[in-house]
Structure formats: structure tokens, C-alpha cells
PDB file of C-alpha atoms in Angstrom:
ATOM      1  CA  UNK A   1      92.707  51.280  82.474  1.00 35.00           C
ATOM      2  CA  UNK A   2      93.078  48.161  84.599  1.00 42.00           C
ATOM      3  CA  UNK A   3      95.338  48.516  87.617  1.00 46.00           C
ATOM      4  CA  UNK A   4      98.112  45.998  87.993  1.00 46.00           C
ATOM      5  CA  UNK A   5      98.246  44.443  91.444  1.00 47.00           C
ATOM      6  CA  UNK A   6      98.799  41.158  93.181  1.00 45.00           C
ATOM      7  CA  UNK A   7      95.144  40.365  92.467  1.00 50.00           C
ATOM      8  CA  UNK A   8      95.671  40.561  88.679  1.00 65.00           C
ATOM      9  CA  UNK A   9      97.562  37.339  87.871  1.00 79.00           C
ATOM     10  CA  UNK A  10      96.235  37.123  84.301  1.00 85.00           C
ATOM     11  CA  UNK A  11      97.367  40.654  83.501  1.00 87.00           C
ATOM     12  CA  UNK A  12     100.758  40.085  85.116  1.00 90.00           C
ATOM     13  CA  UNK A  13     101.216  36.868  83.136  1.00 91.00           C
ATOM     14  CA  UNK A  14     100.222  38.649  79.917  1.00 92.00           C
ATOM     15  CA  UNK A  15     102.726  41.437  80.580  1.00 94.00           C
ATOM     16  CA  UNK A  16     105.444  38.842  81.170  1.00 95.00           C
ATOM     17  CA  UNK A  17     104.493  36.980  77.989  1.00 95.00           C
ATOM     18  CA  UNK A  18     104.635  40.213  75.990  1.00 96.00           C
ATOM     19  CA  UNK A  19     108.096  40.976  77.399  1.00 96.00           C
ATOM     20  CA  UNK A  20     109.341  37.524  76.341  1.00 97.00           C
ATOM     21  CA  UNK A  21     107.717  37.730  72.906  1.00 97.00           C
ATOM     22  CA  UNK A  22     109.032  41.251  72.256  1.00 96.00           C
ATOM     23  CA  UNK A  23     112.566  40.162  73.121  1.00 97.00           C
ATOM     24  CA  UNK A  24     112.414  37.274  70.658  1.00 97.00           C
ATOM     25  CA  UNK A  25     110.683  39.376  67.988  1.00 96.00           C
ATOM     26  CA  UNK A  26     113.597  41.834  68.099  1.00 94.00           C
ATOM     27  CA  UNK A  27     116.327  39.177  67.840  1.00 93.00           C
ATOM     28  CA  UNK A  28     117.262  36.345  65.522  1.00 92.00           C
ATOM     29  CA  UNK A  29     117.476  33.904  68.446  1.00 93.00           C
ATOM     30  CA  UNK A  30     118.288  34.026  72.139  1.00 95.00           C
ATOM     31  CA  UNK A  31     119.526  31.554  74.723  1.00 94.00           C
ATOM     32  CA  UNK A  32     117.337  31.056  77.752  1.00 95.00           C
ATOM     33  CA  UNK A  33     119.757  33.142  79.834  1.00 95.00           C
ATOM     34  CA  UNK A  34     119.735  35.928  77.241  1.00 96.00           C
ATOM     35  CA  UNK A  35     115.940  35.805  77.113  1.00 96.00           C
ATOM     36  CA  UNK A  36     115.685  36.103  80.894  1.00 96.00           C
ATOM     37  CA  UNK A  37     117.976  39.140  80.808  1.00 96.00           C
ATOM     38  CA  UNK A  38     116.251  40.813  77.827  1.00 96.00           C
ATOM     39  CA  UNK A  39     112.713  40.300  79.151  1.00 95.00           C
ATOM     40  CA  UNK A  40     113.547  40.961  82.834  1.00 95.00           C
ATOM     41  CA  UNK A  41     111.328  38.002  83.735  1.00 94.00           C
ATOM     42  CA  UNK A  42     112.363  35.198  86.068  1.00 94.00           C
ATOM     43  CA  UNK A  43     113.831  32.034  84.553  1.00 95.00           C
ATOM     44  CA  UNK A  44     111.020  29.651  85.670  1.00 95.00           C
ATOM     45  CA  UNK A  45     108.384  32.075  84.331  1.00 96.00           C
ATOM     46  CA  UNK A  46     110.245  32.467  81.023  1.00 96.00           C
ATOM     47  CA  UNK A  47     110.351  28.679  80.625  1.00 95.00           C
ATOM     48  CA  UNK A  48     106.591  28.421  81.264  1.00 96.00           C
ATOM     49  CA  UNK A  49     105.834  31.251  78.845  1.00 96.00           C
ATOM     50  CA  UNK A  50     108.125  29.774  76.205  1.00 96.00           C
ATOM     51  CA  UNK A  51     106.161  26.530  76.404  1.00 96.00           C
ATOM     52  CA  UNK A  52     102.849  28.403  75.979  1.00 96.00           C
ATOM     53  CA  UNK A  53     104.136  30.508  73.071  1.00 96.00           C
ATOM     54  CA  UNK A  54     105.536  27.361  71.479  1.00 96.00           C
ATOM     55  CA  UNK A  55     102.123  25.681  71.755  1.00 96.00           C
ATOM     56  CA  UNK A  56     100.650  28.722  69.954  1.00 95.00           C
ATOM     57  CA  UNK A  57     103.199  28.310  67.164  1.00 96.00           C
ATOM     58  CA  UNK A  58     104.749  31.742  67.732  1.00 97.00           C
ATOM     59  CA  UNK A  59     108.179  30.629  68.933  1.00 96.00           C
ATOM     60  CA  UNK A  60     110.252  27.471  68.876  1.00 96.00           C
ATOM     61  CA  UNK A  61     113.265  25.991  70.568  1.00 94.00           C
ATOM     62  CA  UNK A  62     116.252  25.966  68.219  1.00 92.00           C
ATOM     63  CA  UNK A  63     118.069  22.628  68.062  1.00 86.00           C
ATOM     64  CA  UNK A  64     121.853  22.576  68.153  1.00 73.00           C
ATOM     65  CA  UNK A  65     123.168  22.551  64.610  1.00 68.00           C
ATOM     66  CA  UNK A  66     124.706  19.158  63.627  1.00 65.00           C
ATOM     67  CA  UNK A  67     128.065  20.717  62.737  1.00 62.00           C
ATOM     68  CA  UNK A  68     128.344  22.895  65.847  1.00 59.00           C
ATOM     69  CA  UNK A  69     130.936  21.995  68.521  1.00 61.00           C
ATOM     70  CA  UNK A  70     129.378  20.064  71.379  1.00 61.00           C
ATOM     71  CA  UNK A  71     129.491  22.051  74.647  1.00 60.00           C
ATOM     72  CA  UNK A  72     130.552  20.514  77.931  1.00 59.00           C
ATOM     73  CA  UNK A  73     127.440  19.554  79.886  1.00 60.00           C
ATOM     74  CA  UNK A  74     123.890  20.291  78.809  1.00 71.00           C
ATOM     75  CA  UNK A  75     123.682  22.747  75.854  1.00 73.00           C
ATOM     76  CA  UNK A  76     121.910  26.029  76.520  1.00 83.00           C
ATOM     77  CA  UNK A  77     118.345  26.205  75.323  1.00 90.00           C
ATOM     78  CA  UNK A  78     117.875  28.628  72.422  1.00 93.00           C
ATOM     79  CA  UNK A  79     114.603  30.107  71.161  1.00 96.00           C
ATOM     80  CA  UNK A  80     113.480  32.001  68.082  1.00 96.00           C
ATOM     81  CA  UNK A  81     110.369  33.869  67.008  1.00 97.00           C
ATOM     82  CA  UNK A  82     108.641  32.089  64.108  1.00 97.00           C
ATOM     83  CA  UNK A  83     107.915  34.766  61.461  1.00 97.00           C
ATOM     84  CA  UNK A  84     106.614  31.992  59.223  1.00 97.00           C
ATOM     85  CA  UNK A  85     103.750  31.350  61.671  1.00 96.00           C
ATOM     86  CA  UNK A  86     101.601  33.875  59.790  1.00 97.00           C
ATOM     87  CA  UNK A  87     101.549  36.319  56.933  1.00 98.00           C
ATOM     88  CA  UNK A  88     100.257  39.772  56.044  1.00 98.00           C
ATOM     89  CA  UNK A  89      99.388  41.070  52.593  1.00 98.00           C
ATOM     90  CA  UNK A  90      99.693  44.541  51.089  1.00 98.00           C
ATOM     91  CA  UNK A  91      97.676  45.386  47.972  1.00 98.00           C
ATOM     92  CA  UNK A  92      97.909  48.460  45.775  1.00 98.00           C
ATOM     93  CA  UNK A  93      94.844  49.184  43.635  1.00 98.00           C
ATOM     94  CA  UNK A  94      95.990  52.087  41.513  1.00 96.00           C
ATOM     95  CA  UNK A  95      95.372  53.716  38.154  1.00 95.00           C
ATOM     96  CA  UNK A  96      98.065  51.693  36.387  1.00 95.00           C
ATOM     97  CA  UNK A  97      98.628  48.546  38.431  1.00 97.00           C
ATOM     98  CA  UNK A  98      97.263  46.128  40.973  1.00 98.00           C
ATOM     99  CA  UNK A  99     100.221  44.823  42.964  1.00 98.00           C
ATOM    100  CA  UNK A 100     100.103  42.525  45.962  1.00 98.00           C
ATOM    101  CA  UNK A 101     103.005  41.676  48.256  1.00 98.00           C
ATOM    102  CA  UNK A 102     102.807  38.926  50.891  1.00 98.00           C
ATOM    103  CA  UNK A 103     105.176  39.124  53.847  1.00 98.00           C
ATOM    104  CA  UNK A 104     105.945  37.060  56.915  1.00 98.00           C
ATOM    105  CA  UNK A 105     105.457  38.422  60.428  1.00 97.00           C
ATOM    106  CA  UNK A 106     108.803  40.224  60.311  1.00 95.00           C
ATOM    107  CA  UNK A 107     107.854  41.983  57.093  1.00 96.00           C
ATOM    108  CA  UNK A 108     110.054  39.991  54.715  1.00 97.00           C
ATOM    109  CA  UNK A 109     108.360  39.696  51.338  1.00 97.00           C
ATOM    110  CA  UNK A 110     107.704  36.066  50.419  1.00 97.00           C
ATOM    111  CA  UNK A 111     105.205  36.398  47.566  1.00 96.00           C
ATOM    112  CA  UNK A 112     103.996  38.850  44.929  1.00 97.00           C
ATOM    113  CA  UNK A 113     101.635  39.176  41.993  1.00 98.00           C
ATOM    114  CA  UNK A 114     100.852  42.029  39.627  1.00 98.00           C
ATOM    115  CA  UNK A 115      98.443  43.052  36.870  1.00 98.00           C
ATOM    116  CA  UNK A 116      98.570  46.109  34.633  1.00 98.00           C
ATOM    117  CA  UNK A 117      95.508  48.391  34.782  1.00 98.00           C
ATOM    118  CA  UNK A 118      94.444  51.554  32.981  1.00 97.00           C
ATOM    119  CA  UNK A 119      92.969  54.746  34.446  1.00 95.00           C
ATOM    120  CA  UNK A 120      89.913  54.318  32.191  1.00 96.00           C
ATOM    121  CA  UNK A 121      88.818  50.944  33.642  1.00 96.00           C
ATOM    122  CA  UNK A 122      85.499  50.996  35.451  1.00 96.00           C
ATOM    123  CA  UNK A 123      85.370  50.177  39.153  1.00 97.00           C
ATOM    124  CA  UNK A 124      84.051  46.617  38.782  1.00 97.00           C
ATOM    125  CA  UNK A 125      86.822  45.633  36.345  1.00 98.00           C
ATOM    126  CA  UNK A 126      89.468  47.260  38.563  1.00 98.00           C
ATOM    127  CA  UNK A 127      88.184  45.425  41.634  1.00 98.00           C
ATOM    128  CA  UNK A 128      88.000  42.134  39.742  1.00 98.00           C
ATOM    129  CA  UNK A 129      91.592  42.443  38.560  1.00 98.00           C
ATOM    130  CA  UNK A 130      92.751  43.353  42.075  1.00 98.00           C
ATOM    131  CA  UNK A 131      90.953  40.332  43.561  1.00 97.00           C
ATOM    132  CA  UNK A 132      92.667  38.031  41.062  1.00 98.00           C
ATOM    133  CA  UNK A 133      96.067  39.514  41.902  1.00 98.00           C
ATOM    134  CA  UNK A 134      95.380  39.080  45.617  1.00 97.00           C
ATOM    135  CA  UNK A 135      94.286  35.478  45.118  1.00 96.00           C
ATOM    136  CA  UNK A 136      97.417  34.663  43.139  1.00 97.00           C
ATOM    137  CA  UNK A 137      99.736  36.288  45.686  1.00 98.00           C
ATOM    138  CA  UNK A 138      98.274  34.596  48.768  1.00 96.00           C
ATOM    139  CA  UNK A 139      97.960  31.143  47.195  1.00 95.00           C
ATOM    140  CA  UNK A 140      99.889  28.708  49.342  1.00 93.00           C
ATOM    141  CA  UNK A 141      99.946  31.032  52.352  1.00 94.00           C
ATOM    142  CA  UNK A 142      97.448  29.592  54.790  1.00 88.00           C
ATOM    143  CA  UNK A 143      97.482  32.133  57.618  1.00 94.00           C
ATOM    144  CA  UNK A 144      97.151  35.656  56.193  1.00 97.00           C
ATOM    145  CA  UNK A 145      96.246  37.590  59.319  1.00 97.00           C
ATOM    146  CA  UNK A 146      95.621  41.114  57.954  1.00 98.00           C
ATOM    147  CA  UNK A 147      95.272  42.664  54.493  1.00 98.00           C
ATOM    148  CA  UNK A 148      96.353  46.274  53.912  1.00 98.00           C
ATOM    149  CA  UNK A 149      95.176  48.157  50.813  1.00 98.00           C
ATOM    150  CA  UNK A 150      96.416  51.400  49.294  1.00 98.00           C
ATOM    151  CA  UNK A 151      94.576  53.318  46.602  1.00 97.00           C
ATOM    152  CA  UNK A 152      94.335  56.755  45.068  1.00 95.00           C
ATOM    153  CA  UNK A 153      91.968  59.366  46.501  1.00 93.00           C
ATOM    154  CA  UNK A 154      90.887  60.435  49.962  1.00 94.00           C
ATOM    155  CA  UNK A 155      90.321  57.299  52.050  1.00 95.00           C
ATOM    156  CA  UNK A 156      88.512  57.458  55.385  1.00 93.00           C
ATOM    157  CA  UNK A 157      87.457  54.439  57.420  1.00 92.00           C
ATOM    158  CA  UNK A 158      88.503  52.199  54.550  1.00 94.00           C
ATOM    159  CA  UNK A 159      86.140  53.941  52.120  1.00 96.00           C
ATOM    160  CA  UNK A 160      87.142  56.101  49.155  1.00 96.00           C
ATOM    161  CA  UNK A 161      85.284  59.299  49.993  1.00 95.00           C
ATOM    162  CA  UNK A 162      86.694  61.422  47.183  1.00 92.00           C
ATOM    163  CA  UNK A 163      88.455  60.578  43.934  1.00 91.00           C
ATOM    164  CA  UNK A 164      88.575  62.363  40.604  1.00 86.00           C
ATOM    165  CA  UNK A 165      90.969  60.060  38.736  1.00 87.00           C
ATOM    166  CA  UNK A 166      89.220  56.698  38.437  1.00 94.00           C
ATOM    167  CA  UNK A 167      85.687  56.126  37.060  1.00 95.00           C
ATOM    168  CA  UNK A 168      83.221  55.059  39.749  1.00 96.00           C
ATOM    169  CA  UNK A 169      85.893  54.891  42.433  1.00 97.00           C
ATOM    170  CA  UNK A 170      84.353  57.392  44.851  1.00 97.00           C
ATOM    171  CA  UNK A 171      82.258  55.468  47.362  1.00 97.00           C
ATOM    172  CA  UNK A 172      84.121  52.149  47.026  1.00 97.00           C
ATOM    173  CA  UNK A 173      84.293  50.498  50.459  1.00 97.00           C
ATOM    174  CA  UNK A 174      87.522  48.485  50.349  1.00 97.00           C
ATOM    175  CA  UNK A 175      87.027  46.428  53.563  1.00 97.00           C
ATOM    176  CA  UNK A 176      83.622  45.369  52.224  1.00 96.00           C
ATOM    177  CA  UNK A 177      84.955  44.561  48.745  1.00 97.00           C
ATOM    178  CA  UNK A 178      87.926  42.548  50.023  1.00 96.00           C
ATOM    179  CA  UNK A 179      86.658  41.343  53.408  1.00 90.00           C
ATOM    180  CA  UNK A 180      85.708  37.871  54.530  1.00 85.00           C
ATOM    181  CA  UNK A 181      89.058  36.157  54.862  1.00 84.00           C
ATOM    182  CA  UNK A 182      90.805  38.418  57.377  1.00 94.00           C
ATOM    183  CA  UNK A 183      90.648  41.989  58.730  1.00 96.00           C
ATOM    184  CA  UNK A 184      91.119  44.613  55.998  1.00 97.00           C
ATOM    185  CA  UNK A 185      92.708  48.049  56.500  1.00 97.00           C
ATOM    186  CA  UNK A 186      92.845  50.651  53.737  1.00 97.00           C
ATOM    187  CA  UNK A 187      94.516  54.007  53.187  1.00 96.00           C
ATOM    188  CA  UNK A 188      95.610  56.561  50.637  1.00 96.00           C
ATOM    189  CA  UNK A 189      98.408  55.399  48.340  1.00 96.00           C
ATOM    190  CA  UNK A 190     100.715  58.373  48.922  1.00 95.00           C
ATOM    191  CA  UNK A 191     100.396  58.116  52.691  1.00 96.00           C
ATOM    192  CA  UNK A 192     101.191  54.408  52.594  1.00 97.00           C
ATOM    193  CA  UNK A 193     104.169  55.048  50.311  1.00 97.00           C
ATOM    194  CA  UNK A 194     105.382  57.488  52.972  1.00 97.00           C
ATOM    195  CA  UNK A 195     105.153  54.709  55.581  1.00 97.00           C
ATOM    196  CA  UNK A 196     107.132  52.416  53.291  1.00 98.00           C
ATOM    197  CA  UNK A 197     109.891  55.006  52.884  1.00 97.00           C
ATOM    198  CA  UNK A 198     110.153  55.417  56.647  1.00 97.00           C
ATOM    199  CA  UNK A 199     110.198  51.652  57.148  1.00 97.00           C
ATOM    200  CA  UNK A 200     112.403  50.366  54.337  1.00 96.00           C
ATOM    201  CA  UNK A 201     113.398  53.318  52.166  1.00 96.00           C
ATOM    202  CA  UNK A 202     115.614  56.394  52.131  1.00 96.00           C
ATOM    203  CA  UNK A 203     113.631  57.923  55.021  1.00 97.00           C
ATOM    204  CA  UNK A 204     114.462  55.077  57.424  1.00 96.00           C
ATOM    205  CA  UNK A 205     115.390  56.565  60.788  1.00 95.00           C
ATOM    206  CA  UNK A 206     114.137  60.045  59.834  1.00 96.00           C
ATOM    207  CA  UNK A 207     111.018  61.238  61.667  1.00 95.00           C
ATOM    208  CA  UNK A 208     110.183  64.512  59.872  1.00 96.00           C
ATOM    209  CA  UNK A 209     109.612  63.812  56.188  1.00 96.00           C
ATOM    210  CA  UNK A 210     107.746  65.282  53.227  1.00 95.00           C
ATOM    211  CA  UNK A 211     107.090  62.567  50.625  1.00 96.00           C
ATOM    212  CA  UNK A 212     106.203  63.767  47.121  1.00 93.00           C
ATOM    213  CA  UNK A 213     104.264  61.362  44.904  1.00 90.00           C
ATOM    214  CA  UNK A 214     104.666  62.861  41.449  1.00 84.00           C
ATOM    215  CA  UNK A 215     102.986  61.732  38.267  1.00 78.00           C
ATOM    216  CA  UNK A 216      99.987  63.021  36.378  1.00 77.00           C
ATOM    217  CA  UNK A 217      99.133  64.864  39.594  1.00 79.00           C
ATOM    218  CA  UNK A 218     101.170  65.564  42.702  1.00 85.00           C
ATOM    219  CA  UNK A 219     100.243  64.559  46.251  1.00 88.00           C
ATOM    220  CA  UNK A 220     102.196  64.697  49.475  1.00 92.00           C
ATOM    221  CA  UNK A 221     102.678  62.445  52.474  1.00 94.00           C
ATOM    222  CA  UNK A 222     103.627  64.190  55.702  1.00 95.00           C
ATOM    223  CA  UNK A 223     105.448  62.336  58.470  1.00 95.00           C
ATOM    224  CA  UNK A 224     105.961  64.533  61.532  1.00 95.00           C
ATOM    225  CA  UNK A 225     107.502  63.290  64.757  1.00 95.00           C
ATOM    226  CA  UNK A 226     107.454  59.771  63.288  1.00 94.00           C
ATOM    227  CA  UNK A 227     103.677  59.857  62.831  1.00 94.00           C
ATOM    228  CA  UNK A 228     101.765  60.083  59.582  1.00 93.00           C
ATOM    229  CA  UNK A 229      99.619  63.203  59.308  1.00 89.00           C
ATOM    230  CA  UNK A 230      96.191  62.352  57.904  1.00 87.00           C
ATOM    231  CA  UNK A 231      94.218  65.545  58.534  1.00 86.00           C
ATOM    232  CA  UNK A 232      90.639  65.935  59.759  1.00 84.00           C
ATOM    233  CA  UNK A 233      89.101  64.361  56.636  1.00 83.00           C
ATOM    234  CA  UNK A 234      92.070  62.200  55.695  1.00 84.00           C
ATOM    235  CA  UNK A 235      92.994  64.667  52.923  1.00 82.00           C
ATOM    236  CA  UNK A 236      96.256  66.175  54.241  1.00 85.00           C
ATOM    237  CA  UNK A 237      98.759  66.627  51.407  1.00 82.00           C
ATOM    238  CA  UNK A 238      96.284  66.416  48.514  1.00 81.00           C
ATOM    239  CA  UNK A 239      97.769  69.419  46.733  1.00 80.00           C
ATOM    240  CA  UNK A 240      96.817  67.904  43.372  1.00 70.00           C
ATOM    241  CA  UNK A 241      93.294  69.185  44.092  1.00 67.00           C
ATOM    242  CA  UNK A 242      94.573  72.643  43.068  1.00 67.00           C
ATOM    243  CA  UNK A 243      94.868  71.303  39.502  1.00 56.00           C
ATOM    244  CA  UNK A 244      97.448  73.775  38.338  1.00 55.00           C
ATOM    245  CA  UNK A 245      99.220  73.201  35.038  1.00 52.00           C
ATOM    246  CA  UNK A 246     102.522  74.366  36.517  1.00 52.00           C
ATOM    247  CA  UNK A 247     104.024  75.539  39.771  1.00 67.00           C
ATOM    248  CA  UNK A 248     104.121  72.121  41.535  1.00 85.00           C
ATOM    249  CA  UNK A 249     107.752  72.828  42.615  1.00 84.00           C
ATOM    250  CA  UNK A 250     106.559  76.043  44.315  1.00 84.00           C
ATOM    251  CA  UNK A 251     103.674  74.218  46.022  1.00 83.00           C
ATOM    252  CA  UNK A 252     106.007  71.565  47.421  1.00 86.00           C
ATOM    253  CA  UNK A 253     108.472  74.227  48.532  1.00 87.00           C
ATOM    254  CA  UNK A 254     105.663  76.056  50.348  1.00 87.00           C
ATOM    255  CA  UNK A 255     104.803  72.848  52.219  1.00 89.00           C
ATOM    256  CA  UNK A 256     108.460  72.320  53.146  1.00 89.00           C
ATOM    257  CA  UNK A 257     108.626  75.865  54.498  1.00 89.00           C
ATOM    258  CA  UNK A 258     105.464  75.227  56.516  1.00 90.00           C
ATOM    259  CA  UNK A 259     106.512  71.967  58.209  1.00 92.00           C
ATOM    260  CA  UNK A 260     110.361  72.247  58.317  1.00 92.00           C
ATOM    261  CA  UNK A 261     111.229  68.568  57.584  1.00 94.00           C
ATOM    262  CA  UNK A 262     114.605  66.863  57.733  1.00 94.00           C
ATOM    263  CA  UNK A 263     114.106  65.158  54.391  1.00 96.00           C
ATOM    264  CA  UNK A 264     112.083  65.405  51.176  1.00 95.00           C
ATOM    265  CA  UNK A 265     111.611  62.149  49.250  1.00 96.00           C
ATOM    266  CA  UNK A 266     110.548  62.143  45.593  1.00 94.00           C
ATOM    267  CA  UNK A 267     108.543  59.067  44.565  1.00 92.00           C
ATOM    268  CA  UNK A 268     106.389  57.967  41.670  1.00 85.00           C
ATOM    269  CA  UNK A 269     107.620  59.142  38.275  1.00 81.00           C
ATOM    270  CA  UNK A 270     109.019  62.319  39.799  1.00 76.00           C
ATOM    271  CA  UNK A 271     112.730  62.048  38.967  1.00 81.00           C
ATOM    272  CA  UNK A 272     112.353  65.234  36.914  1.00 84.00           C
ATOM    273  CA  UNK A 273     111.325  67.081  40.088  1.00 84.00           C
ATOM    274  CA  UNK A 274     114.439  66.341  42.154  1.00 87.00           C
ATOM    275  CA  UNK A 275     116.862  68.885  40.675  1.00 89.00           C
ATOM    276  CA  UNK A 276     114.485  71.873  40.382  1.00 89.00           C
ATOM    277  CA  UNK A 277     113.056  71.227  43.858  1.00 89.00           C
ATOM    278  CA  UNK A 278     116.532  70.990  45.359  1.00 89.00           C
ATOM    279  CA  UNK A 279     117.412  74.328  43.769  1.00 90.00           C
ATOM    280  CA  UNK A 280     114.154  75.978  44.919  1.00 88.00           C
ATOM    281  CA  UNK A 281     114.575  74.757  48.496  1.00 89.00           C
ATOM    282  CA  UNK A 282     118.179  75.965  48.582  1.00 88.00           C
ATOM    283  CA  UNK A 283     116.955  79.382  47.488  1.00 88.00           C
ATOM    284  CA  UNK A 284     113.976  79.633  49.862  1.00 85.00           C
ATOM    285  CA  UNK A 285     114.601  77.607  53.021  1.00 83.00           C
ATOM    286  CA  UNK A 286     116.134  78.930  56.204  1.00 82.00           C
ATOM    287  CA  UNK A 287     117.976  75.641  56.789  1.00 85.00           C
ATOM    288  CA  UNK A 288     119.345  73.026  54.346  1.00 86.00           C
ATOM    289  CA  UNK A 289     116.901  70.226  53.485  1.00 91.00           C
ATOM    290  CA  UNK A 290     117.960  66.898  51.976  1.00 93.00           C
ATOM    291  CA  UNK A 291     116.126  65.884  48.813  1.00 93.00           C
ATOM    292  CA  UNK A 292     116.360  62.211  47.835  1.00 94.00           C
ATOM    293  CA  UNK A 293     114.746  60.038  45.174  1.00 94.00           C
ATOM    294  CA  UNK A 294     112.894  56.935  46.373  1.00 95.00           C
ATOM    295  CA  UNK A 295     114.550  53.590  45.710  1.00 94.00           C
ATOM    296  CA  UNK A 296     111.406  51.495  46.299  1.00 96.00           C
ATOM    297  CA  UNK A 297     110.080  51.806  42.750  1.00 94.00           C
ATOM    298  CA  UNK A 298     106.714  50.253  41.945  1.00 95.00           C
ATOM    299  CA  UNK A 299     106.595  48.435  45.309  1.00 97.00           C
ATOM    300  CA  UNK A 300     106.246  51.562  47.459  1.00 97.00           C
ATOM    301  CA  UNK A 301     102.462  51.607  47.951  1.00 98.00           C
ATOM    302  CA  UNK A 302     102.057  47.838  48.395  1.00 98.00           C
ATOM    303  CA  UNK A 303     104.996  47.803  50.809  1.00 98.00           C
ATOM    304  CA  UNK A 304     103.340  50.593  52.810  1.00 98.00           C
ATOM    305  CA  UNK A 305     100.167  48.511  52.875  1.00 98.00           C
ATOM    306  CA  UNK A 306     102.231  45.606  54.246  1.00 98.00           C
ATOM    307  CA  UNK A 307     103.528  47.932  56.983  1.00 98.00           C
ATOM    308  CA  UNK A 308      99.949  49.009  57.770  1.00 97.00           C
ATOM    309  CA  UNK A 309      98.863  45.376  58.113  1.00 98.00           C
ATOM    310  CA  UNK A 310     101.927  44.372  60.099  1.00 98.00           C
ATOM    311  CA  UNK A 311     101.361  47.205  62.582  1.00 97.00           C
ATOM    312  CA  UNK A 312      97.907  45.754  63.265  1.00 97.00           C
ATOM    313  CA  UNK A 313      99.397  42.296  63.883  1.00 97.00           C
ATOM    314  CA  UNK A 314     102.048  43.750  66.204  1.00 96.00           C
ATOM    315  CA  UNK A 315      99.367  45.544  68.213  1.00 95.00           C
ATOM    316  CA  UNK A 316      97.534  42.243  68.614  1.00 94.00           C
ATOM    317  CA  UNK A 317     100.673  40.331  69.590  1.00 94.00           C
ATOM    318  CA  UNK A 318     101.746  42.895  72.163  1.00 93.00           C
ATOM    319  CA  UNK A 319      98.387  44.120  73.475  1.00 85.00           C
ATOM    320  CA  UNK A 320      97.110  43.771  77.036  1.00 78.00           C
ATOM    321  CA  UNK A 321      93.741  45.331  76.178  1.00 68.00           C
ATOM    322  CA  UNK A 322      91.817  42.064  76.135  1.00 59.00           C
ATOM    323  CA  UNK A 323      93.072  41.039  79.579  1.00 52.00           C
ATOM    324  CA  UNK A 324      92.728  44.562  81.019  1.00 49.00           C
ATOM    325  CA  UNK A 325      89.146  44.940  79.788  1.00 50.00           C
ATOM    326  CA  UNK A 326      88.210  41.589  81.261  1.00 49.00           C
ATOM    327  CA  UNK A 327      89.744  42.489  84.610  1.00 49.00           C
TER     328      UNK A 327
END
């Protein structure tokens, strides 16, 4: 790690720029005085950084609204982060649908496209349909910075390393299949749905969560201490591999007993599971556990893929690694 000192002006400037950008990213808009206070950077430095960030298109000075009362003297400068300066995309490639959501750099969805699929489709047809959906969704959005993809099966390094549901899907390398325009990140659909619930769903603000994706099979997403648990091979929570005809309520209850979460979220087509699971957990658990049904509907996986992509953009916006490594 680079050491910050008086001989590291580029690193110091980058740290100051990150402080200014973070403050604006977290607010709708700030006056110059508010920005100085929030960033803890001197006023002249903030003004210089604001000019640089404006030249990059990331922030802008907000003009006084025509109907606003005119202040005495010079009006205070106001700045805002420009979420419209770029986009991210989240794509679900599942058994029954290809769904793509496009969001701005604050995660607000500004575009979508969808196609119905079937579990019997071969891999080339599924990929072709997903590419068409992606193309439709991103049309008119000129600066898609990262694409996130969620799909069924065990996904490691962007590649589907194990899948028993979709013909020819094992071995599909999603960054290769969808790469070329921007960086591509890929993950398991249930794990990304868990991220979406923590970000925008009923699990918002809750850091210990078991997410149950219920349908033809059942899989789990585990969020512990605010971090998604992937497992050594990326297969944590794949209880559907047991392929039992019954007893999924007992399997989920066993997981809840093992990890002691604050909340269990039922997603997918698992409404039928909510009442029996609530009863089983009441009977078995040492402490009460909330059980809620997801409100995100069909968007859950694609929205989690948006969150995956947006996290990558945020790391780039707020990283000092490039400066530190050069120092």
C-alpha cells in the first residue's frame, strides 16, 4: 500500500477528489459551503476539484431556478452529481425469461426489455434471445459502463460451472458471450436476487438474511454481516441439488437454525412456502425470525445484476488504487 506523505501530491489530490465526489454522490445537491463541510476539504481545493469533475462530466453546477427568490449579493454556488453521465445494465438469463434493466449511476431504472424463454431452449437460442433483449434495453444509452448478468446454476469467474436445468448451459462463459462493449460481471441468480432484496427490497437495512428462491427447485442466498456468502466453489445455498420431492421447508429451517438470521425472504414463486415455513421456524427456532415475501417480483435477479454492476462502477469512482500503484 502506498504511504501518504507530503511527497505524494497526486494521491492526496485523488483522496480529496474522492471525498468531494462521495459527498455529492450521497446528496441531491450541495452548496459550495456544504460541500466543503461534508468533504472536509479546503474551499479553494474543492473549487478546483469541482472544475475537474465537471470537465469529466461527473458533476455540474446547478443554476438558480428562474422562479426562486433572488438572494442579496452573489448566490451561493450549488453542485450536483450527474447520475445521467453513465449507465449500468443488469441482465437475467433464466429458464423462463431474459430480462434486462438499465439504470443510471444512482441505480434508478431508466430502461427495460424482456423476452419469454422456455427451459427446453438450447444454449445458442437462449443466448441469442438474451442478446436481443440486451440490445433493445441499452438502445439510446450511449455510456453503459458495466453489464451484470444473473443466471441459474453455479457460476464461478463468470462461467457456468454446473447446471442441471438448462440444456447445454454448463460451460457457458458469460463475459465471453456478452463481452466487447463494456466489462461484464456474472453471478448466480439467487445470490443476485439476495443482493437486490438487501438493496431495494424487504431486506433493506438488514445484514443477516436467508433468501429462499422457490420454484421448480429451491435455492438459497445467504447474506451474513452484510456480505453475500458464495462458498469455496460458488455453490453455497444450492440445496436444490438434494433433489428431494418434499421436505424443502425442513431444509430451509435447518439452514435458518445453522446461520441464525434476522430475516427470511421468500422469492420466486414461493408464496406457498411462507405460511408453513413461518410455522416451522416458530416451532424449531430458539429466537423469533421474521419471514417476509419479496415485493420485487420478476425484476429481482436483473435488479441484483444492476447492483453488481453498480458496485463495480462505485469502486472505480472511489478508488485510489491506480494512483497508489503508480506511486
